[in-house]
Coordinates of C-alpha atoms and ligand atoms in Angstrom, one line a residue:
M1 CA 7.1 159.1 121.1
S2 CA 8.1 161.3 118.1
T3 CA 6.7 160.5 114.7
E4 CA 8.4 163.5 113.1
R5 CA 10.2 163.0 109.8
P6 CA 13.9 164.0 109.8
T7 CA 14.4 167.6 108.7
D8 CA 17.8 166.8 107.1
T9 CA 16.8 164.7 104.0
R10 CA 20.2 164.8 102.4
K11 CA 21.5 161.4 101.3
V12 CA 24.1 160.2 103.8
T13 CA 27.5 159.5 102.2
T14 CA 30.9 158.4 103.5
L15 CA 32.0 162.1 103.0
R16 CA 29.0 163.3 105.1
L17 CA 30.2 161.0 107.9
T18 CA 33.6 162.6 107.9
E19 CA 31.9 166.0 108.0
M20 CA 29.8 164.9 110.9
K21 CA 32.9 163.9 112.9
Q22 CA 34.5 167.3 112.1
A23 CA 31.4 169.1 113.2
G24 CA 31.0 167.0 116.4
E25 CA 27.7 165.6 115.2
K26 CA 27.0 162.0 116.4
V27 CA 26.3 159.3 113.8
S28 CA 23.3 157.0 114.5
A29 CA 23.5 153.5 113.0
L30 CA 21.3 150.3 113.3
T31 CA 21.3 146.9 111.6
A32 CA 18.6 145.7 109.2
Y33 CA 18.0 142.5 107.4
D34 CA 14.5 142.9 105.9
F35 CA 12.6 145.5 103.7
L36 CA 10.0 146.7 106.2
T37 CA 12.4 147.2 109.1
A38 CA 14.9 148.9 106.8
R39 CA 12.3 151.3 105.5
L40 CA 11.2 152.3 109.1
I41 CA 14.8 152.8 110.2
D42 CA 15.4 155.0 107.2
Q43 CA 12.2 157.0 107.6
A44 CA 13.2 157.6 111.3
G45 CA 16.4 159.4 110.1
I46 CA 19.0 156.9 111.2
D47 CA 22.3 157.8 109.3
V48 CA 23.8 154.4 108.7
I49 CA 22.1 151.0 108.1
L50 CA 24.4 148.0 108.4
V51 CA 23.3 144.7 106.8
G52 CA 25.2 142.9 109.5
D53 CA 26.2 139.3 109.5
S54 CA 24.6 139.3 113.0
A55 CA 21.6 138.1 110.7
S56 CA 23.2 134.7 111.2
M57 CA 22.3 134.8 114.8
V58 CA 19.2 137.1 115.2
F59 CA 17.6 136.3 111.9
A60 CA 18.6 132.7 111.2
G61 CA 19.1 131.4 114.8
N62 CA 22.7 130.3 114.5
D63 CA 25.0 130.3 117.5
T64 CA 27.6 132.5 115.8
T65 CA 28.0 134.7 112.7
L66 CA 30.3 132.2 111.0
P67 CA 27.7 130.2 109.0
M68 CA 26.6 133.4 107.0
T69 CA 27.2 132.9 103.3
M70 CA 27.8 135.4 100.5
E71 CA 24.4 134.3 98.9
E72 CA 22.6 135.1 102.2
M73 CA 24.4 138.4 102.6
L74 CA 23.5 139.3 99.0
Y75 CA 19.8 138.5 99.6
H76 CA 19.6 140.6 102.8
T77 CA 21.5 143.4 101.2
R78 CA 19.3 143.5 98.2
V79 CA 16.1 143.7 100.2
V80 CA 17.5 146.4 102.5
T81 CA 18.8 148.6 99.8
R82 CA 15.4 148.3 98.0
A83 CA 13.9 150.1 101.0
V84 CA 16.4 152.7 101.9
K85 CA 16.5 156.2 100.4
R86 CA 18.6 158.4 102.8
A87 CA 20.8 156.3 105.1
L88 CA 24.2 155.0 104.0
V89 CA 23.9 151.2 103.6
I90 CA 27.0 149.1 104.6
A91 CA 27.0 145.4 103.9
D92 CA 29.1 143.0 106.1
M93 CA 31.5 140.8 104.3
P94 CA 30.7 137.4 105.8
F95 CA 33.3 135.0 107.3
G96 CA 35.4 133.4 104.6
S97 CA 34.5 135.9 101.9
Y98 CA 37.7 138.0 102.4
H99 CA 40.2 135.6 104.1
E100 CA 41.5 133.8 101.0
G101 CA 43.3 136.6 99.4
A102 CA 42.7 140.1 97.9
D103 CA 41.4 138.9 94.6
K104 CA 38.6 136.8 96.1
A105 CA 37.8 139.6 98.6
L106 CA 37.6 142.2 95.9
H107 CA 35.4 139.8 93.8
N108 CA 33.0 139.4 96.8
A109 CA 33.0 143.2 97.7
I110 CA 32.1 143.9 94.0
K111 CA 29.2 141.5 94.2
L112 CA 27.8 143.2 97.4
M113 CA 28.0 146.6 95.6
K114 CA 26.8 145.5 92.2
E115 CA 24.2 142.8 93.0
G116 CA 23.3 143.9 96.6
R117 CA 23.4 147.7 95.8
A118 CA 25.4 148.3 99.0
E119 CA 27.3 151.6 99.3
A120 CA 30.1 150.3 101.4
V121 CA 31.4 147.0 102.9
K122 CA 32.6 146.1 106.4
L123 CA 35.4 143.7 107.3
E124 CA 36.6 142.5 110.7
G125 CA 40.3 142.7 111.5
G126 CA 43.3 145.0 111.9
A127 CA 46.7 145.4 110.3
S128 CA 46.7 141.9 108.9
I129 CA 43.7 142.6 106.6
C130 CA 45.0 146.1 105.5
P131 CA 46.4 144.8 102.1
I132 CA 42.9 143.5 101.4
V133 CA 41.3 146.8 102.5
E134 CA 43.7 148.7 100.2
R135 CA 42.8 146.5 97.3
I136 CA 39.0 147.0 97.8
V137 CA 39.4 150.8 98.4
D138 CA 41.5 151.1 95.2
A139 CA 38.6 149.7 93.3
G140 CA 36.4 152.6 94.5
I141 CA 34.6 150.6 97.2
P142 CA 34.4 152.3 100.6
V143 CA 35.5 150.1 103.4
C144 CA 34.5 150.3 107.1
G145 CA 36.8 148.5 109.6
H146 CA 35.7 146.6 112.6
I147 CA 38.0 146.2 115.7
G148 CA 37.8 145.3 119.3
L149 CA 35.5 142.3 119.7
Q150 CA 35.4 140.6 116.3
P151 CA 32.5 138.1 116.4
Q152 CA 33.9 136.2 113.4
S153 CA 36.9 135.3 115.6
I154 CA 34.8 133.9 118.5
H155 CA 36.5 130.5 118.2
T156 CA 39.9 132.1 118.7
Y157 CA 38.7 134.2 121.7
G158 CA 36.5 131.4 123.2
T159 CA 34.4 134.2 124.8
Y160 CA 32.4 137.3 123.9
K161 CA 34.0 139.2 126.8
T162 CA 35.3 142.8 126.5
R163 CA 38.5 143.2 124.5
G164 CA 41.4 145.5 125.2
T165 CA 41.2 145.4 129.0
Q166 CA 44.9 144.7 129.2
P167 CA 47.5 147.3 128.1
D168 CA 49.1 145.1 125.3
E169 CA 45.8 144.3 123.7
A170 CA 44.5 147.9 124.1
Q171 CA 47.6 149.1 122.3
A172 CA 47.2 146.5 119.5
I173 CA 43.6 147.6 119.0
L174 CA 44.6 151.3 118.8
D175 CA 47.4 150.4 116.3
N176 CA 44.9 148.4 114.2
A177 CA 42.5 151.3 114.1
R178 CA 45.3 153.6 112.8
A179 CA 46.4 150.9 110.3
L180 CA 42.8 150.6 108.9
Q181 CA 42.6 154.4 108.5
D182 CA 46.0 154.4 106.7
A183 CA 44.7 151.6 104.4
G184 CA 41.8 153.9 103.4
A185 CA 38.9 152.8 105.7
F186 CA 36.3 155.6 105.9
A187 CA 35.0 154.6 109.3
V188 CA 35.8 152.0 112.0
V189 CA 33.3 150.0 114.1
V190 CA 34.7 149.6 117.7
E191 CA 33.0 146.7 119.5
K192 CA 33.0 146.0 123.2
V193 CA 36.1 147.7 124.5
P194 CA 36.5 149.8 127.7
K195 CA 35.1 153.3 127.2
D196 CA 38.5 155.0 127.8
L197 CA 40.1 153.0 125.0
A198 CA 37.3 154.0 122.6
V199 CA 37.9 157.6 123.5
R200 CA 41.6 157.2 122.7
I201 CA 40.9 155.5 119.4
T202 CA 38.4 158.2 118.5
A203 CA 40.8 161.0 119.3
S204 CA 43.6 159.4 117.3
L205 CA 41.5 158.9 114.1
E206 CA 40.3 161.4 111.5
V207 CA 37.7 159.0 110.3
P208 CA 34.6 158.4 112.5
T209 CA 34.4 155.6 115.0
I210 CA 31.1 153.9 115.5
G211 CA 30.8 152.2 118.8
I212 CA 28.9 149.2 120.1
G213 CA 29.4 148.4 123.8
A214 CA 32.3 150.9 123.7
G215 CA 30.8 153.8 125.8
G216 CA 29.7 157.2 124.8
G217 CA 33.0 158.5 123.5
C218 CA 32.8 157.3 119.9
D219 CA 31.7 159.5 117.0
G220 CA 28.6 157.3 116.5
Q221 CA 26.7 154.4 117.9
I222 CA 25.3 151.2 116.4
L223 CA 23.0 148.6 117.9
V224 CA 21.6 145.3 116.6
T225 CA 18.0 146.3 115.8
P226 CA 16.2 143.2 117.3
D227 CA 18.2 143.7 120.5
M228 CA 17.2 147.4 120.9
L229 CA 13.6 146.5 120.1
G230 CA 13.7 143.9 122.9
M231 CA 12.9 141.0 120.7
N232 CA 15.2 138.5 122.5
R233 CA 14.4 137.9 126.1
Q234 CA 17.5 135.6 126.4
F235 CA 20.0 138.4 125.5
Q236 CA 20.3 141.4 127.8
P237 CA 23.9 142.7 127.9
R238 CA 24.5 146.0 129.7
F239 CA 25.4 147.9 126.6
V240 CA 22.0 147.4 124.9
R241 CA 19.4 150.0 125.7
R242 CA 15.9 148.6 125.0
Y243 CA 13.7 151.1 123.2
A244 CA 10.7 148.7 123.0
K245 CA 9.5 145.5 124.4
L246 CA 8.6 143.7 121.2
A247 CA 9.0 140.2 122.6
E248 CA 6.2 140.9 125.1
D249 CA 4.1 142.8 122.6
M250 CA 4.4 140.0 119.9
H251 CA 3.8 137.3 122.4
S252 CA 0.5 138.8 123.6
A253 CA -0.5 139.6 120.0
F254 CA 0.0 136.0 119.0
Q255 CA -1.9 134.8 122.1
N256 CA -4.8 137.2 121.5
Y257 CA -5.1 136.1 117.9
H258 CA -5.0 132.4 118.9
H259 CA -7.7 133.1 121.5
D260 CA -9.9 135.1 119.0
V261 CA -9.7 132.4 116.3
R262 CA -10.5 129.6 118.8
A263 CA -13.5 131.7 120.1
G264 CA -14.9 132.3 116.7
D265 CA -14.5 136.0 117.2
F266 CA -12.1 136.5 114.3
P267 CA -13.0 137.5 111.6
N268 CA -16.0 139.6 112.6
E269 CA -18.6 141.2 110.2
G270 CA -16.4 144.2 109.6
E271 CA -13.5 142.0 108.7
S272 CA -15.5 140.0 106.1
Y273 CA -16.5 140.7 102.5
T274 CA -20.1 140.7 101.2
A275 CA -21.1 139.8 97.6
Ligands
KIV1 O1 26.9 142.2 112.3 C1 26.7 143.2 113.0 O2 25.5 143.4 113.4 C2 27.8 144.0 113.4 C3 27.5 145.0 114.5 C4 27.6 144.3 115.8 C5 28.4 146.2 114.4 O3 28.8 143.9 113.0

């Protein structure tokens, strides 16, 4: 295991991501919702930290991302940005925060930047949200798109299965990616589409694509951090590579602590103060 600090300590910006695409350098991204995890991710040299609305599921235990509120997103964004020095921090716009018109969307994007200290926001959707994307970009706020599987639309899909497996839907996803770029998006997350489609999208855009479950052909990759740390034994899709087995490690740590307390073995002399 490498404990080396990244040699490139330059602050990651949206411009830097474009340069990375042009230079063929892959972008690494992970999600974060709390201070300590965000600090560790940043110190490891990850380029982008997404304060994802996946917090609704992996942090708060909801079945979907839909219940996430602006107040909750602001809270998570604030604690993450407090920890991060190098990575670009993107905050998700939660369900309902950009669906009621451009004015409200801009108002909420400004809150995430001003109160949350995010450096960009992410919205799910394609051509239909482009007027909103343009409005937010016009205000000087960088916008990341999100196409393919859009978890906020789960009740429309009825399933989390791969999107774009049929030619019509694949073409629509490609068109949506281009529309987002034309509307001013600086990057596009491509979720759960066949790898060949992700390659076509990546080749047709000047802005970087960041894939999740979209194969190795994107300009960058993102994973949900608790998933890649192996914290959820119930969720093991094929696209998640597990870099740790934290569920097992945490379970045995909790069991060992319980055992030590019950046995009167914790705290010992060295763990106690004297007058
Ligand atoms: O909310 C999230 O974590 C995301 C990733 C799946 C990209 O949007």
